[in-house]
PDB file of C-alpha atoms in Angstrom:
ATOM      1  CA  MET A 156       1.873   4.782 -24.822  1.00  0.00           C
ATOM      2  CA  ASN A 157       5.130   5.184 -26.733  1.00  0.00           C
ATOM      3  CA  THR A 158       8.554   5.143 -25.097  1.00  0.00           C
ATOM      4  CA  THR A 159       8.942   8.938 -25.157  1.00  0.00           C
ATOM      5  CA  ALA A 160       5.538   9.439 -23.531  1.00  0.00           C
ATOM      6  CA  THR A 161       6.321   6.762 -20.927  1.00  0.00           C
ATOM      7  CA  GLN A 162       9.640   8.418 -20.089  1.00  0.00           C
ATOM      8  CA  ALA A 163       7.970  11.832 -19.803  1.00  0.00           C
ATOM      9  CA  ALA A 164       5.306  10.415 -17.476  1.00  0.00           C
ATOM     10  CA  ASN A 165       7.995   8.788 -15.318  1.00  0.00           C
ATOM     11  CA  GLN A 166       9.838  12.116 -15.066  1.00  0.00           C
ATOM     12  CA  SER A 167       6.711  13.999 -14.009  1.00  0.00           C
ATOM     13  CA  ALA A 168       5.318  14.383 -10.512  1.00  0.00           C
ATOM     14  CA  VAL A 169       2.350  12.146 -11.367  1.00  0.00           C
ATOM     15  CA  PRO A 170       3.895   8.876 -10.050  1.00  0.00           C
ATOM     16  CA  ALA A 171       4.827  10.586  -6.766  1.00  0.00           C
ATOM     17  CA  ILE A 172       1.317  12.006  -6.369  1.00  0.00           C
ATOM     18  CA  GLY A 173      -0.159   8.578  -7.090  1.00  0.00           C
ATOM     19  CA  ARG A 174       2.114   6.916  -4.523  1.00  0.00           C
ATOM     20  CA  VAL A 175       1.170   9.462  -1.847  1.00  0.00           C
ATOM     21  CA  LEU A 176      -2.546   9.056  -2.565  1.00  0.00           C
ATOM     22  CA  LEU A 177      -2.278   5.253  -2.378  1.00  0.00           C
ATOM     23  CA  ALA A 178      -0.142   5.458   0.766  1.00  0.00           C
ATOM     24  CA  ALA A 179      -2.529   7.799   2.595  1.00  0.00           C
ATOM     25  CA  ILE A 180      -5.136   5.117   3.340  1.00  0.00           C
ATOM     26  CA  PHE A 181      -2.503   2.781   4.777  1.00  0.00           C
ATOM     27  CA  ILE A 182      -0.892   5.485   6.920  1.00  0.00           C
ATOM     28  CA  PHE A 183      -4.218   6.710   8.331  1.00  0.00           C
ATOM     29  CA  SER A 184      -5.437   3.164   8.914  1.00  0.00           C
ATOM     30  CA  GLY A 185      -2.203   2.173  10.640  1.00  0.00           C
ATOM     31  CA  LEU A 186      -2.332   5.261  12.861  1.00  0.00           C
ATOM     32  CA  GLY A 187      -5.949   4.526  13.734  1.00  0.00           C
ATOM     33  CA  LYS A 188      -5.079   0.975  14.731  1.00  0.00           C
ATOM     34  CA  ALA A 189      -2.086   2.132  16.787  1.00  0.00           C
ATOM     35  CA  LEU A 190      -4.126   4.785  18.603  1.00  0.00           C
ATOM     36  CA  ALA A 191      -7.150   2.553  19.297  1.00  0.00           C
ATOM     37  CA  PRO A 192      -5.823  -1.008  19.466  1.00  0.00           C
ATOM     38  CA  ALA A 193      -8.771  -2.519  21.359  1.00  0.00           C
ATOM     39  CA  GLY A 194     -11.173  -2.090  18.451  1.00  0.00           C
ATOM     40  CA  THR A 195      -8.792  -3.743  16.008  1.00  0.00           C
ATOM     41  CA  ILE A 196      -8.028  -6.603  18.374  1.00  0.00           C
ATOM     42  CA  GLY A 197     -11.773  -7.157  18.843  1.00  0.00           C
ATOM     43  CA  TYR A 198     -12.346  -7.101  15.074  1.00  0.00           C
ATOM     44  CA  ILE A 199      -9.550  -9.621  14.475  1.00  0.00           C
ATOM     45  CA  GLU A 200     -11.013 -11.869  17.172  1.00  0.00           C
ATOM     46  CA  SER A 201     -14.520 -11.503  15.723  1.00  0.00           C
ATOM     47  CA  VAL A 202     -13.481 -13.232  12.501  1.00  0.00           C
ATOM     48  CA  GLY A 203     -11.939 -16.097  14.481  1.00  0.00           C
ATOM     49  CA  LEU A 204      -8.255 -15.389  13.881  1.00  0.00           C
ATOM     50  CA  PRO A 205      -5.820 -16.405  16.626  1.00  0.00           C
ATOM     51  CA  PHE A 206      -3.136 -14.146  18.105  1.00  0.00           C
ATOM     52  CA  ALA A 207      -5.119 -10.938  17.663  1.00  0.00           C
ATOM     53  CA  THR A 208      -2.517  -8.786  19.405  1.00  0.00           C
ATOM     54  CA  LEU A 209       0.188 -10.113  17.102  1.00  0.00           C
ATOM     55  CA  GLY A 210      -2.128  -9.437  14.162  1.00  0.00           C
ATOM     56  CA  LEU A 211      -2.579  -5.852  15.345  1.00  0.00           C
ATOM     57  CA  ILE A 212       1.179  -5.341  15.592  1.00  0.00           C
ATOM     58  CA  ALA A 213       1.699  -6.820  12.120  1.00  0.00           C
ATOM     59  CA  ALA A 214      -1.085  -4.705  10.604  1.00  0.00           C
ATOM     60  CA  VAL A 215       0.274  -1.491  12.134  1.00  0.00           C
ATOM     61  CA  ALA A 216       3.794  -2.299  10.937  1.00  0.00           C
ATOM     62  CA  ILE A 217       2.643  -3.158   7.420  1.00  0.00           C
ATOM     63  CA  GLU A 218       0.267  -0.223   7.084  1.00  0.00           C
ATOM     64  CA  LEU A 219       2.409   2.472   8.698  1.00  0.00           C
ATOM     65  CA  GLY A 220       5.795   1.190   7.575  1.00  0.00           C
ATOM     66  CA  GLY A 221       4.649   0.208   4.106  1.00  0.00           C
ATOM     67  CA  GLY A 222       2.599   3.374   3.693  1.00  0.00           C
ATOM     68  CA  VAL A 223       5.513   5.658   4.569  1.00  0.00           C
ATOM     69  CA  MET A 224       7.906   3.669   2.383  1.00  0.00           C
ATOM     70  CA  LEU A 225       5.456   3.801  -0.534  1.00  0.00           C
ATOM     71  CA  ALA A 226       4.921   7.554  -0.128  1.00  0.00           C
ATOM     72  CA  LEU A 227       8.672   8.202  -0.109  1.00  0.00           C
ATOM     73  CA  GLY A 228       9.400   5.703  -2.873  1.00  0.00           C
ATOM     74  CA  VAL A 229      11.671   3.410  -0.848  1.00  0.00           C
ATOM     75  CA  LYS A 230      11.971  -0.145  -2.245  1.00  0.00           C
ATOM     76  CA  THR A 231       8.809   0.832  -4.028  1.00  0.00           C
ATOM     77  CA  ARG A 232       8.081  -2.213  -6.167  1.00  0.00           C
ATOM     78  CA  LEU A 233       8.605  -4.638  -3.291  1.00  0.00           C
ATOM     79  CA  VAL A 234       6.568  -2.523  -0.856  1.00  0.00           C
ATOM     80  CA  ALA A 235       3.761  -2.062  -3.398  1.00  0.00           C
ATOM     81  CA  ALA A 236       3.653  -5.835  -3.991  1.00  0.00           C
ATOM     82  CA  ALA A 237       3.470  -6.493  -0.237  1.00  0.00           C
ATOM     83  CA  LEU A 238       0.712  -3.897   0.242  1.00  0.00           C
ATOM     84  CA  ALA A 239      -1.213  -5.335  -2.722  1.00  0.00           C
ATOM     85  CA  ALA A 240      -1.057  -8.814  -1.182  1.00  0.00           C
ATOM     86  CA  PHE A 241      -2.062  -7.386   2.215  1.00  0.00           C
ATOM     87  CA  SER A 242      -5.032  -5.612   0.597  1.00  0.00           C
ATOM     88  CA  VAL A 243      -6.281  -8.782  -1.100  1.00  0.00           C
ATOM     89  CA  VAL A 244      -5.842 -10.900   2.040  1.00  0.00           C
ATOM     90  CA  THR A 245      -7.663  -8.378   4.221  1.00  0.00           C
ATOM     91  CA  ALA A 246     -10.461  -8.153   1.642  1.00  0.00           C
ATOM     92  CA  LEU A 247     -10.898 -11.925   1.683  1.00  0.00           C
ATOM     93  CA  VAL A 248     -10.624 -12.314   5.469  1.00  0.00           C
ATOM     94  CA  PHE A 249     -12.388  -9.223   6.811  1.00  0.00           C
ATOM     95  CA  HIS A 250     -14.750  -8.094   4.056  1.00  0.00           C
ATOM     96  CA  ASN A 251     -16.094 -11.362   2.653  1.00  0.00           C
ATOM     97  CA  ALA A 252     -19.763 -10.870   3.584  1.00  0.00           C
ATOM     98  CA  LEU A 253     -20.506  -9.698   0.053  1.00  0.00           C
ATOM     99  CA  GLY A 254     -24.289  -9.718   0.602  1.00  0.00           C
ATOM    100  CA  ASP A 255     -23.775  -6.748   2.948  1.00  0.00           C
ATOM    101  CA  GLN A 256     -23.501  -3.582   0.800  1.00  0.00           C
ATOM    102  CA  ASN A 257     -20.978  -1.978   3.183  1.00  0.00           C
ATOM    103  CA  GLN A 258     -18.747  -5.069   3.194  1.00  0.00           C
ATOM    104  CA  LEU A 259     -18.984  -5.326  -0.594  1.00  0.00           C
ATOM    105  CA  ILE A 260     -17.789  -1.725  -0.899  1.00  0.00           C
ATOM    106  CA  HIS A 261     -14.867  -2.403   1.474  1.00  0.00           C
ATOM    107  CA  PHE A 262     -14.036  -5.587  -0.439  1.00  0.00           C
ATOM    108  CA  MET A 263     -14.014  -3.753  -3.779  1.00  0.00           C
ATOM    109  CA  LYS A 264     -11.987  -0.862  -2.276  1.00  0.00           C
ATOM    110  CA  ASN A 265      -9.294  -3.295  -1.192  1.00  0.00           C
ATOM    111  CA  ILE A 266      -9.264  -5.003  -4.583  1.00  0.00           C
ATOM    112  CA  ALA A 267      -9.041  -1.609  -6.344  1.00  0.00           C
ATOM    113  CA  MET A 268      -6.149  -0.572  -4.086  1.00  0.00           C
ATOM    114  CA  ALA A 269      -4.369  -3.813  -4.976  1.00  0.00           C
ATOM    115  CA  GLY A 270      -4.850  -2.960  -8.655  1.00  0.00           C
ATOM    116  CA  GLY A 271      -3.333   0.486  -8.204  1.00  0.00           C
ATOM    117  CA  LEU A 272      -0.446  -0.977  -6.240  1.00  0.00           C
ATOM    118  CA  LEU A 273       0.211  -3.514  -8.994  1.00  0.00           C
ATOM    119  CA  GLN A 274       0.550  -0.563 -11.392  1.00  0.00           C
ATOM    120  CA  VAL A 275       3.298   0.743  -9.086  1.00  0.00           C
ATOM    121  CA  VAL A 276       4.915  -2.718  -9.158  1.00  0.00           C
ATOM    122  CA  ALA A 277       4.819  -2.677 -12.961  1.00  0.00           C
ATOM    123  CA  PHE A 278       5.997   0.890 -13.578  1.00  0.00           C
ATOM    124  CA  GLY A 279       8.086   1.718 -10.504  1.00  0.00           C
ATOM    125  CA  ALA A 280       8.339   4.752  -8.279  1.00  0.00           C
ATOM    126  CA  GLY A 281       9.036   7.428 -10.861  1.00  0.00           C
ATOM    127  CA  ALA A 282      11.592  10.228 -10.778  1.00  0.00           C
ATOM    128  CA  TYR A 283      10.636  11.755  -7.435  1.00  0.00           C
ATOM    129  CA  SER A 284      11.478   8.912  -5.074  1.00  0.00           C
ATOM    130  CA  VAL A 285      14.221   7.628  -2.823  1.00  0.00           C
ATOM    131  CA  ASP A 286      14.641   4.752  -5.297  1.00  0.00           C
ATOM    132  CA  ALA A 287      15.349   7.158  -8.166  1.00  0.00           C
ATOM    133  CA  LEU A 288      17.722   9.202  -6.003  1.00  0.00           C
ATOM    134  CA  GLY A 289      19.689   6.057  -5.216  1.00  0.00           C
ATOM    135  CA  ALA A 290      19.805   5.114  -8.892  1.00  0.00           C
ATOM    136  CA  ARG A 291      21.075   8.601  -9.816  1.00  0.00           C
ATOM    137  CA  LYS A 292      23.817   8.376  -7.164  1.00  0.00           C
ATOM    138  CA  SER A 293      24.859   4.938  -8.448  1.00  0.00           C
ATOM    139  CA  THR A 294      25.042   6.287 -12.000  1.00  0.00           C
ATOM    140  CA  LEU A 295      27.204   9.212 -10.888  1.00  0.00           C
ATOM    141  CA  ARG A 296      29.600   6.924  -8.983  1.00  0.00           C
ATOM    142  CA  ALA A 297      29.918   4.631 -11.994  1.00  0.00           C
ATOM    143  CA  ALA A 298      30.765   7.538 -14.322  1.00  0.00           C
TER     144      ALA A 298
END
């Protein structure tokens, strides 16, 4: 893609739509964990991890907090990198029974989400984001 096409894509709504679509799974998952903590705590314990309640709290914070920040475009590259790492770790820890078709699908879903998030890391939030708004304000103050 040439520079003009890249700039046009960054100025379109496409990056914002992509961020919201990626964020949706984290927000819904975080809400689900927050509203039904016992199931998540049991699942964390079932794979042998210690401190399941702490794990639940961390997962809810990462998924809900990171999902909302990603959707809004706040510290987007950093948040996308953290969510990508979280997706890979959860794939390896919770969905590693690759002989089970369902677990394989969940594993691949997490890896695919990490790939999409790494695209956000590489190309940023786009024009319709809190990050871009802050950059525009900084440019106006400097002028």
